[in-house]
XYZ file of C-alpha atoms in Angstrom:
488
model
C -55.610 16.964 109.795
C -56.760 14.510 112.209
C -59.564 13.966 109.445
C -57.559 13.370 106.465
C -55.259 11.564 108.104
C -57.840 8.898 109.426
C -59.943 9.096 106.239
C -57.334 8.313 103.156
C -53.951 6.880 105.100
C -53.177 3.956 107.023
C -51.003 6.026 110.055
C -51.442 4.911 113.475
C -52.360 7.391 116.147
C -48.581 7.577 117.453
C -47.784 8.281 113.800
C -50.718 10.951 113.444
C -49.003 12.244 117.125
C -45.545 12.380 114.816
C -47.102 14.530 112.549
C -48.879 16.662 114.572
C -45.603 17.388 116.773
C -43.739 18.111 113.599
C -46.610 20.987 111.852
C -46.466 22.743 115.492
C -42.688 23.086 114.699
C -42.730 23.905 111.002
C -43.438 27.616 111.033
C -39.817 27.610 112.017
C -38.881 25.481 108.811
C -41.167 27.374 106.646
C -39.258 31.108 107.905
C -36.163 29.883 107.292
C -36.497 28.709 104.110
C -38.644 31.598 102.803
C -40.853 29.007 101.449
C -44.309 27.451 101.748
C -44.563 24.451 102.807
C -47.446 21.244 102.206
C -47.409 18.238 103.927
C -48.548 14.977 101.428
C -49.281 11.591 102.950
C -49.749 8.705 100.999
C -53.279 7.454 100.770
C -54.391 3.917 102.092
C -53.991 1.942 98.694
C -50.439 3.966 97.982
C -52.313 5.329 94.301
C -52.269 8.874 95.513
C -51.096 11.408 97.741
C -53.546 13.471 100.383
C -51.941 16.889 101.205
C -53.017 16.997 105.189
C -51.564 20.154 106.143
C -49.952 23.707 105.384
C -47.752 26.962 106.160
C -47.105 30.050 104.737
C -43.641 31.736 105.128
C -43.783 35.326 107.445
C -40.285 36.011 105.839
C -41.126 36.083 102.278
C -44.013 35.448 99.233
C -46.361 32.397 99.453
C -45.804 30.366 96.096
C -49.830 28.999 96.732
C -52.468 31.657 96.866
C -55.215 28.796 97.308
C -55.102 26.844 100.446
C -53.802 22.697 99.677
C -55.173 21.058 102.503
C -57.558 18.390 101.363
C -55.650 17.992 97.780
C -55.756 14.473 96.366
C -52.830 14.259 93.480
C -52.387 10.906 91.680
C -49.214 8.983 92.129
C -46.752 9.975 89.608
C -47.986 13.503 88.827
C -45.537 14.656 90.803
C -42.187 13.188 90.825
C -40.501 14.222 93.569
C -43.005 13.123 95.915
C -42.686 9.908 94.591
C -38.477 10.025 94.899
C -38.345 11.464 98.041
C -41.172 8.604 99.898
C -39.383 5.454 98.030
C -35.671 6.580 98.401
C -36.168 8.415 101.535
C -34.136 11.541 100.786
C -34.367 15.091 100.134
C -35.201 15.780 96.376
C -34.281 18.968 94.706
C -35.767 20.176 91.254
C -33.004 21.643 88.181
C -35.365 23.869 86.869
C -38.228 25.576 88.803
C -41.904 25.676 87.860
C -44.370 28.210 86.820
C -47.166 29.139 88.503
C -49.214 31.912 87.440
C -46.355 33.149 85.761
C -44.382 33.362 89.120
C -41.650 30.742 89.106
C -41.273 28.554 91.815
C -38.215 26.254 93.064
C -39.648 22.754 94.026
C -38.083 20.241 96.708
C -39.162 17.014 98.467
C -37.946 16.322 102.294
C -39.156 12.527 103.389
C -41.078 12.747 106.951
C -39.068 10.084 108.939
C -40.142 8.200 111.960
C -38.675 5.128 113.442
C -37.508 4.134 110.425
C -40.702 4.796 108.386
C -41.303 7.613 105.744
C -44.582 8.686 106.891
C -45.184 11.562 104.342
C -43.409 14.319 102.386
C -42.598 17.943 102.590
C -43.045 19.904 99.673
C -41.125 22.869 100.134
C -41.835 25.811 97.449
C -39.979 28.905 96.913
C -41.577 31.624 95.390
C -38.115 33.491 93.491
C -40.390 36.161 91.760
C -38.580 38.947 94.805
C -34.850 36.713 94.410
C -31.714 38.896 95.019
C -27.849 38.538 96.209
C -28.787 37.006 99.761
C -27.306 38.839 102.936
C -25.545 37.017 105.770
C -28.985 36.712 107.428
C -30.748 35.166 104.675
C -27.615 32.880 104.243
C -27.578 31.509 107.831
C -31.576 31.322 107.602
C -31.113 28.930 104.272
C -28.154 27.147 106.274
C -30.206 26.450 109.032
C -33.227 25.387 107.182
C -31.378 22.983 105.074
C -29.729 21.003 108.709
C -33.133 21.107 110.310
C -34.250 19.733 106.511
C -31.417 17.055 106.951
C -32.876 16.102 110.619
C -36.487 15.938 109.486
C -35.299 13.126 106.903
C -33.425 11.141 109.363
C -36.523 11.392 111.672
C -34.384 13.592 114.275
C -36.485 16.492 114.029
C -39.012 17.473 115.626
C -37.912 16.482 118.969
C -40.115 13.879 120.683
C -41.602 14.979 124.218
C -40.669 18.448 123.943
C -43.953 20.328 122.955
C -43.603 24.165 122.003
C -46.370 26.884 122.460
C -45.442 28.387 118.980
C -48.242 31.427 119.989
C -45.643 32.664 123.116
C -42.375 30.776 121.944
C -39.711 33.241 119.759
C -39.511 32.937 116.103
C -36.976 33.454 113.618
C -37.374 36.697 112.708
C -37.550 38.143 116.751
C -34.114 37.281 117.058
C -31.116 34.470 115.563
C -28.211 32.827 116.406
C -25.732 30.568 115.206
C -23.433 28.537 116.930
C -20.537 26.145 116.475
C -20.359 22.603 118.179
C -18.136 24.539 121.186
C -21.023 27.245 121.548
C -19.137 29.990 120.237
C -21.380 32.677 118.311
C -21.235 32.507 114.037
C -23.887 34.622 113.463
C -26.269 36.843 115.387
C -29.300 38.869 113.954
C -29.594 42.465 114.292
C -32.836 41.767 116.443
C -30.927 38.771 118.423
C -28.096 41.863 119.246
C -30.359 44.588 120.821
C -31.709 41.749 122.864
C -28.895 41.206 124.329
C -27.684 45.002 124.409
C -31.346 44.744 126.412
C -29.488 42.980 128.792
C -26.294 45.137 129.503
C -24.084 43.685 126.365
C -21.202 46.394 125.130
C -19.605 44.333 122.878
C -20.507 42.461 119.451
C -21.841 38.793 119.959
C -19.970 37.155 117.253
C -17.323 35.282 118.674
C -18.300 35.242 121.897
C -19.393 32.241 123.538
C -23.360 32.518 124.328
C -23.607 30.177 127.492
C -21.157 31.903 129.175
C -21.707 35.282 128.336
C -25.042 34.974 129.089
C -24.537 33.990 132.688
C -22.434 36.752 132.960
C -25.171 39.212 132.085
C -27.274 37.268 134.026
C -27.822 38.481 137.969
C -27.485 34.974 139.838
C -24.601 33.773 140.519
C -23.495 29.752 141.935
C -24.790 26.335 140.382
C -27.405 28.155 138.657
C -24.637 29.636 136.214
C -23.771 26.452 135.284
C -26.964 24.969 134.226
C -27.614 28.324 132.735
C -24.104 28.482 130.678
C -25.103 24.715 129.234
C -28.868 25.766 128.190
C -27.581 29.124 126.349
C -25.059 26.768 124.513
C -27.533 24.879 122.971
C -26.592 21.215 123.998
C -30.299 20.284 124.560
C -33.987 21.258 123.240
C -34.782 24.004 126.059
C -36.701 26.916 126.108
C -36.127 29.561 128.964
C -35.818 32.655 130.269
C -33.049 35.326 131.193
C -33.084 38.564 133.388
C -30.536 41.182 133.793
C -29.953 44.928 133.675
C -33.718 45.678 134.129
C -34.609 43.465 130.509
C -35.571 40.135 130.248
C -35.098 37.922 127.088
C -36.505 34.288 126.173
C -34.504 32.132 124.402
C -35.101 28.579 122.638
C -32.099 26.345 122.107
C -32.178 24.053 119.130
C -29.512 21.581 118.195
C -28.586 21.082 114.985
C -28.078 17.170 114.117
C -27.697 17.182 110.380
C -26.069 13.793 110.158
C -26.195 12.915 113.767
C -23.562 14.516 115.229
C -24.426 18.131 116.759
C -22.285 20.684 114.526
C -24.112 23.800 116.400
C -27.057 24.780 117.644
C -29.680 27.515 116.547
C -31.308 30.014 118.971
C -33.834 31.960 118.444
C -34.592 34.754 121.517
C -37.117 37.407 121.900
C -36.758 40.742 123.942
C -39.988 40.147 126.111
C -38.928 43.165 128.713
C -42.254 44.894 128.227
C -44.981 41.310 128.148
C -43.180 40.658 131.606
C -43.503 44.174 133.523
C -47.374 44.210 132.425
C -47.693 40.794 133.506
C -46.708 41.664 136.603
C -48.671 44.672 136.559
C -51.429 42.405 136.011
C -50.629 40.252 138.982
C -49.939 43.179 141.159
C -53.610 44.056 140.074
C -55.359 40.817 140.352
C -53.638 40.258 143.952
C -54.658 44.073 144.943
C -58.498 43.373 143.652
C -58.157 40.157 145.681
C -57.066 41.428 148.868
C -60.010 44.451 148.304
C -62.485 41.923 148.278
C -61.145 40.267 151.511
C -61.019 43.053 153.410
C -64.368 43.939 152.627
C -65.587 40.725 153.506
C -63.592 40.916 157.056
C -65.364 44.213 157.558
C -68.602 43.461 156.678
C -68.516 40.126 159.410
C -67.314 42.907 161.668
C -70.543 44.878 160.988
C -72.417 41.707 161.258
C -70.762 41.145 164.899
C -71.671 44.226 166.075
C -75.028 44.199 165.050
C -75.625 40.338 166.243
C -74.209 42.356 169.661
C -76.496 45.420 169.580
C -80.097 42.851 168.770
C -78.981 40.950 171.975
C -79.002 44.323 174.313
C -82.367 44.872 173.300
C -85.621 44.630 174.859
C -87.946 45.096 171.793
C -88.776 41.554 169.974
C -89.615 43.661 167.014
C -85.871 45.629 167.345
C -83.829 42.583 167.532
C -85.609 40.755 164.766
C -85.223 43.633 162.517
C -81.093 43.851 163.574
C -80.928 39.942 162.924
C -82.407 40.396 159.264
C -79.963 43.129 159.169
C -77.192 40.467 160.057
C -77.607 38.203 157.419
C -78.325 40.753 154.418
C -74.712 41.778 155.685
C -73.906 38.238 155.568
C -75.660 37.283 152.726
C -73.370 40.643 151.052
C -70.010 38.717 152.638
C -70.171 35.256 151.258
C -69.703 36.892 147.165
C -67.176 38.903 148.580
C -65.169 36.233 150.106
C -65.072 33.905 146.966
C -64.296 37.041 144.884
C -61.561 36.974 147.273
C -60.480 33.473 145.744
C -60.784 33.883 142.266
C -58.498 35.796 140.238
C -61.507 37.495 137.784
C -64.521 39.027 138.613
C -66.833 36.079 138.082
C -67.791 33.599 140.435
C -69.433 30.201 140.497
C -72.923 31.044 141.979
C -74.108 27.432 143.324
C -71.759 27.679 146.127
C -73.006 30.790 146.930
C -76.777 30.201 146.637
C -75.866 27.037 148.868
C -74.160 29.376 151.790
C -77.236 31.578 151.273
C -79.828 28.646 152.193
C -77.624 27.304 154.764
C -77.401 30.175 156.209
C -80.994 31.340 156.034
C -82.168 27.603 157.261
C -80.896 28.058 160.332
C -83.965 30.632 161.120
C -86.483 28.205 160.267
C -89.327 28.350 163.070
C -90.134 24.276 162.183
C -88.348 21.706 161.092
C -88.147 22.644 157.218
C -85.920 21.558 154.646
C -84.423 23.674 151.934
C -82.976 22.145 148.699
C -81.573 23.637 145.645
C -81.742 21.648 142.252
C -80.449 23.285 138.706
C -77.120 25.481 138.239
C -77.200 29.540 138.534
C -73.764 28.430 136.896
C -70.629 31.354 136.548
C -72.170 34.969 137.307
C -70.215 38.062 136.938
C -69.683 40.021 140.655
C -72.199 42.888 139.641
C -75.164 40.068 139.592
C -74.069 37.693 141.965
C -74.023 40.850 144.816
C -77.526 41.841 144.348
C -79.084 38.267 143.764
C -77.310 36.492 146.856
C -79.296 39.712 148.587
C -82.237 39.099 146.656
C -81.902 34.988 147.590
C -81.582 35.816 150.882
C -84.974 37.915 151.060
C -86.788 35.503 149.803
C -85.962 32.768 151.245
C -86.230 34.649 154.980
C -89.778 35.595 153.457
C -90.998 32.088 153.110
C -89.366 30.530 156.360
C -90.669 33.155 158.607
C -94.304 33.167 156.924
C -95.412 30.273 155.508
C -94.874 27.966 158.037
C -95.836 27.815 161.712
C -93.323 26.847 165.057
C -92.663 23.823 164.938
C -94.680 22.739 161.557
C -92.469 20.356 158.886
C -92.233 21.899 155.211
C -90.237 21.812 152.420
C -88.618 25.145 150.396
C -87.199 24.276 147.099
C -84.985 26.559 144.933
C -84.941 25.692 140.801
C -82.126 27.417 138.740
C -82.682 27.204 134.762
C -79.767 28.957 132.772
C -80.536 29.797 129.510
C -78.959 28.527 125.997
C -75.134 30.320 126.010
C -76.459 33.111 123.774
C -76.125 37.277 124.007
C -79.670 37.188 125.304
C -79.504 34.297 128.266
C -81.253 34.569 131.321
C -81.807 33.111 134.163
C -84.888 32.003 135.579
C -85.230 30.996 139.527
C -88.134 29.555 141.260
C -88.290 29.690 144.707
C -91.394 27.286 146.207
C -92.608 26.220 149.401
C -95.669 23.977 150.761
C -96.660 26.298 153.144
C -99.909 27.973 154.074
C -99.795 29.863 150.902
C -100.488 33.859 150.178
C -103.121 35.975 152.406
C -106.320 36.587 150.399
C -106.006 39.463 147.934
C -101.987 39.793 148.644
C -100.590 41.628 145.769
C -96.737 41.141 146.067
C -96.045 44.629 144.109
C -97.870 46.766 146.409
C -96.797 44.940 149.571
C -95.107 47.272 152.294
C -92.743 44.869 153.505
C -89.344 45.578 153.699
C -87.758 42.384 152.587
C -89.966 42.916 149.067
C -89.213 46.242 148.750
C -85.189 44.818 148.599
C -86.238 42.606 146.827
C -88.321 44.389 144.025
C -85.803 46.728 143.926
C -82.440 45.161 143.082
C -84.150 42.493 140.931
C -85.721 45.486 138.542
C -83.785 48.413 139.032
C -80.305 46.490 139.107
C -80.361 43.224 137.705
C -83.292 44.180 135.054
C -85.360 41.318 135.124
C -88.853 41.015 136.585
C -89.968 39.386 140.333
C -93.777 37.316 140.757
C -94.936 35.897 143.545
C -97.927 33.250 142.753
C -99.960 31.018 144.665
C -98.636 27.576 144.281
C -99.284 24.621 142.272
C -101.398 22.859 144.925
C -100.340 24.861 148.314
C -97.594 26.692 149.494
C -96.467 30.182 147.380
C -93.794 30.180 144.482
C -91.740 33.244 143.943
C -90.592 33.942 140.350
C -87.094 35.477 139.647
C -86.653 36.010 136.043
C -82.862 37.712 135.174
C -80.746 38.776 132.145
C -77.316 37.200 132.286
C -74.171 37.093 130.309
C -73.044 34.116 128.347
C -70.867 31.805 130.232
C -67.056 31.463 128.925
C-alpha cells in the first residue's frame, strides 16, 4: 500500500498513517457486513482512482475472485466512487450488479480524516447464498452500518489505539450489543458460553455487562470499578477477564454513528486454553532456566574443588593437568550461565568466545595479547557447549607452546559466518606469532590431550573438520571449519 499510495496519490505520510490504521481495523467491517471490501484513492491528477488495498469477508462469499490491489479505474466508470468522494457520504446502489453471473449489491463509504475525504470504501455483497437474516446477522448488518456511519465522519478507526488483529477477538469468536446505559441487546451464542466459561447461570440479554462482569470476576475494590466501566464499553479498550477457572478477552468498541455514543459493540474470545499453555510454557522456560543455573553453580563447585586439590599437590605435572581440568570445567560453565539468561536455547556466542579468551589469557607465560575480530553470531546450546570447549583447547595450546616466559606475542581469533542459508558454516581461525610447529608435527596423530578434545568434539560432535598449519610468516594457525544453523 505504502507503494501505491506514494506512487499515484498526493496523501501525506500522516494521511498514509490514517489509512493504514483504518485496513488493520477493517476485517471487523468486512465480517460484519458479509462483504468484501476495496479501498480506492484518488490518483495525483484526480482522473482516476488507484484501489490500494483489500479484504475478504470470513462470514460469507467474496464477490472478487481476483485480487484489486493495484487497479487503476478511470474517473466516472464508476459512479459511486465518484458520489461518495465529492459529497462525502455513504452511497448505496438500487439495483445490484452482475458479476460472473453472481449478483452483487454495490455501496460507497467516504474515508474521512480531519475534514478530508481521503479515499473510498467499496463495499460488495455477494447475495448469490441471501436468505431471511437471523438476529445475529441482523445485529452484524446493524453494527456494520454505525461503524460505516463513523468511518464517514472520520470517527472510526480510533486514532492512537493500535490493535494486534492476529491475537485480538473477532466477530465471529463472540458479540455483543449494548445500549448507551450498557445494558446487553444482543449476545452471540459464542459471546454466551464465554461467559458461561466464566460461572454465568443466567441469559446475558438484559443484563448489564460492566457490572456483571465484575461480579464474575474474582477481585474485588477499585479494580471493580474500572473494570465495570471497560466491560460497558465507554472507551476503545481491549482487556482481559478471569474467573471460575476461564479466562475471556474482550474488546470494547463504541459506537458513534452521529456523534453521540448510542452503544457499544464487544467482541470477546474464550482464550481459557492459549492462557494455561502459556503458562505452561513459562513454567517450562523458567524450569529450563533455573536447570541451566544450577548446573553452572555446580560445575564452579567442581572447578573449586579441583583449583583446591592442584594446590595440595607436589607434582608440577599433577597440578597443571588439574588446572587444565579447571578451566575445561569453566570453559563448560560460562554457556551454561547465559543459557541461564535467555529464555531459548540459543545464545549469542561473542560473549562467550570473549569469557573464553579472557579467561584462558590469564595463563599466558609472557606478556601476550589475545584479540577476537568477526562474529560466531547466535549458536544453538548443542554447538556453543562443545566449541567454547574446543576454544578453550586451543587457545591453552598456543599460550602454553608457542611462546616462551616472559616473551611478547600476539594470538588472534577470526570468526567468518556464512551467508544465512540451510548449509552455513562457520569458519574460525585461531593464529599466533609464535615459534611455530615442531618439525614433522602432524596435528592428527598428535598424542596430546588437549587435541585429542579437540579433534574429537569438532568431528565427532559438531561435524566439521580441525587443521593446524604453519603460519603465514611465523607463528601456527589452527583451522576450525563448522556446520551451523541459519540465524533467525
Amino acid at each position: 500500500m505504502n507503494d501505491l499510495v506514494r506512487q499515484h496519490t498526493a496523501l501525506s505520510d500522516s494521511d498514509l498513517e490514517w489509512l493504514h490504521l483504518l485496513v488493520s481495523e477493517w476485517q471487523l467491517l468486512s465480517d460484519l457486513s458479509f462483504a468484501d471490501l476495496v479501498l480506492w484513492v484518488p490518483t495525483l491528477d484526480g482522473t482516476r482512482y488507484v484501489s490500494v488495498a483489500q479484504m475478504r469477508p470470513n462470514t460469507g462469499p467474496t464477490s472478487y475472485q481476483d485480487d484489486m490491489v493495484g487497479h487503476l479505474v478511470p474517473r466516472g466508470r464508476r459512479p459511486l466512487l465518484d458520489a461518495a468522494l465529492d459529497e462525502g457520504r455513504i452511497v448505496r446502489e438500487g439495483d445490484p450488479e452482475w458479476r460472473e453471473e453472481v449478483p452483487v449489491r454495490v455501496e460507497s463509504i467516504p474515508v474521512r480524516r480531519e475534514g478530508r475525504v481521503l479515499g473510498v470504501i467499496a463495499r460488495n455483497t455477494n447475495l448469490l447464498t441471501v436468505r431471511t437474516p437471523s438476529r445475529l446477522e441482523l445485529t452484524y448488518l446493524q453494527s456494520a452500518s454505525d461503524l460505516a456511519q463513523m468511518i464517514a465522519a472520520g470517527t472510526f478507526p480510533f486514532p492512537g489505539e493500535q490493535v494486534d488483529m492476529d491475537s485480538s477477538p473477532r466477530a465471529g469468536d463472540g458479540l455483543v450489543r449494548l445500549d448507551a446505559e450498557g445494558i446487553v441487546q444482543y449476545a452471540s451464542p459464542n459471546a454466551l458460553s464465554a461467559y458461561h466459561r466464566l460461572g454465568l447461570a443466567a441469559d446475558l440479554v438484559g443484563q448489564h455487562l460492566g457490572q456483571i462482569t465484575a461480579e464474575l470476576a474474582p477481585s474485588r475494590g477499585p479494580v471493580d470499578e474500572a473494570l465495570v466501566t471497560l466491560a460497558s464499553g465507554y472507551a476503545p479498550r481491549e482487556f482481559e477477564v478471569e474467573g471460575n477457572g476461564g479466562v475471556i478477552q474482550l474488546r470494547a468498541i463504541p459506537l458513534k454513528p452521529k456523534g453521540t455514543r448510542i452503544g457499544s459493540l464487544v467482541l470477546l474470545r474464550d482464550v481459557t486454553e492459549l492462557r494455561r499453555r502459556e503458562r505452561e510454557l513459562i513454567t517450562k522456560d523458567a524450569t529450563i532456566r533455573e536447570i541451566h543455573h544450577r548446573v553452572k553453580n555446580n560445575l564452579q563447585t567442581v572447578a573449586a574443588l579441583l583449583r583446591l586439590q592442584s594446590r595440595r599437590m607436589d607434582s608440577e605435572s599433577g597440578r597443571e593437568a588439574l588446572n587444565e581440568a579447571v578451566r575445561r570445567v569453566g570453559s563448560i560453565a560460562i554457556v551454561h550461565e547465559t543459557l541461564s539468561q535467555n529464555l531459548d536455547e540459543r545464545v549469542e556466542f561473542d560473549e562467550i568466545a570473549d569469557r573464553v579468551i579472557a579467561m584462558v589469557a590469564e595463563i599466558s607465560p609472557g606478556k601476550v595479547t589475545c584479540r577476537r575480530t568477526g562474529r560466531f553470531g547466535i549458536l544453538d546450546a548443542e554447538v556453543a557447549t562443545p566449541l567454547s570447549m574446543v576454544l578453550t583447547e586451543v587457545l591453552q595450546n598456543a599460550l602454553e607452546h608457542a611462546f616462551a616466559q616472559g616473551e611478547q606475542g600476539t594470538v588472534e581469533v577470526a570468526a567468518v559466518r556464512g551467508e544465512p542459508r540451510a548449509d552455513a558454516r562457520l569458519l574460525i581461525t585461531v593464529q599466533d606469532d609464535g615459534c611455530g610447529l615442531p618439525e614433522g608435527f602432524d596435528p592428527q596423530r598428535a598424542g596430546n590431550l588437549g587435541l585429542q578434545i579437540v579433534r574429537t568434539l569438532v568431528e565427532g560432535e559438531l561435524g566439521g573438520s580441525f587443521d593446524m598449519l604453519p603460519g603465514a610468516e611465523r607463528g601456527t594457525k589452527v583451522v576450525l571449519d563448522i556446520p551451523v544453523q541459519p540465524q533467525k
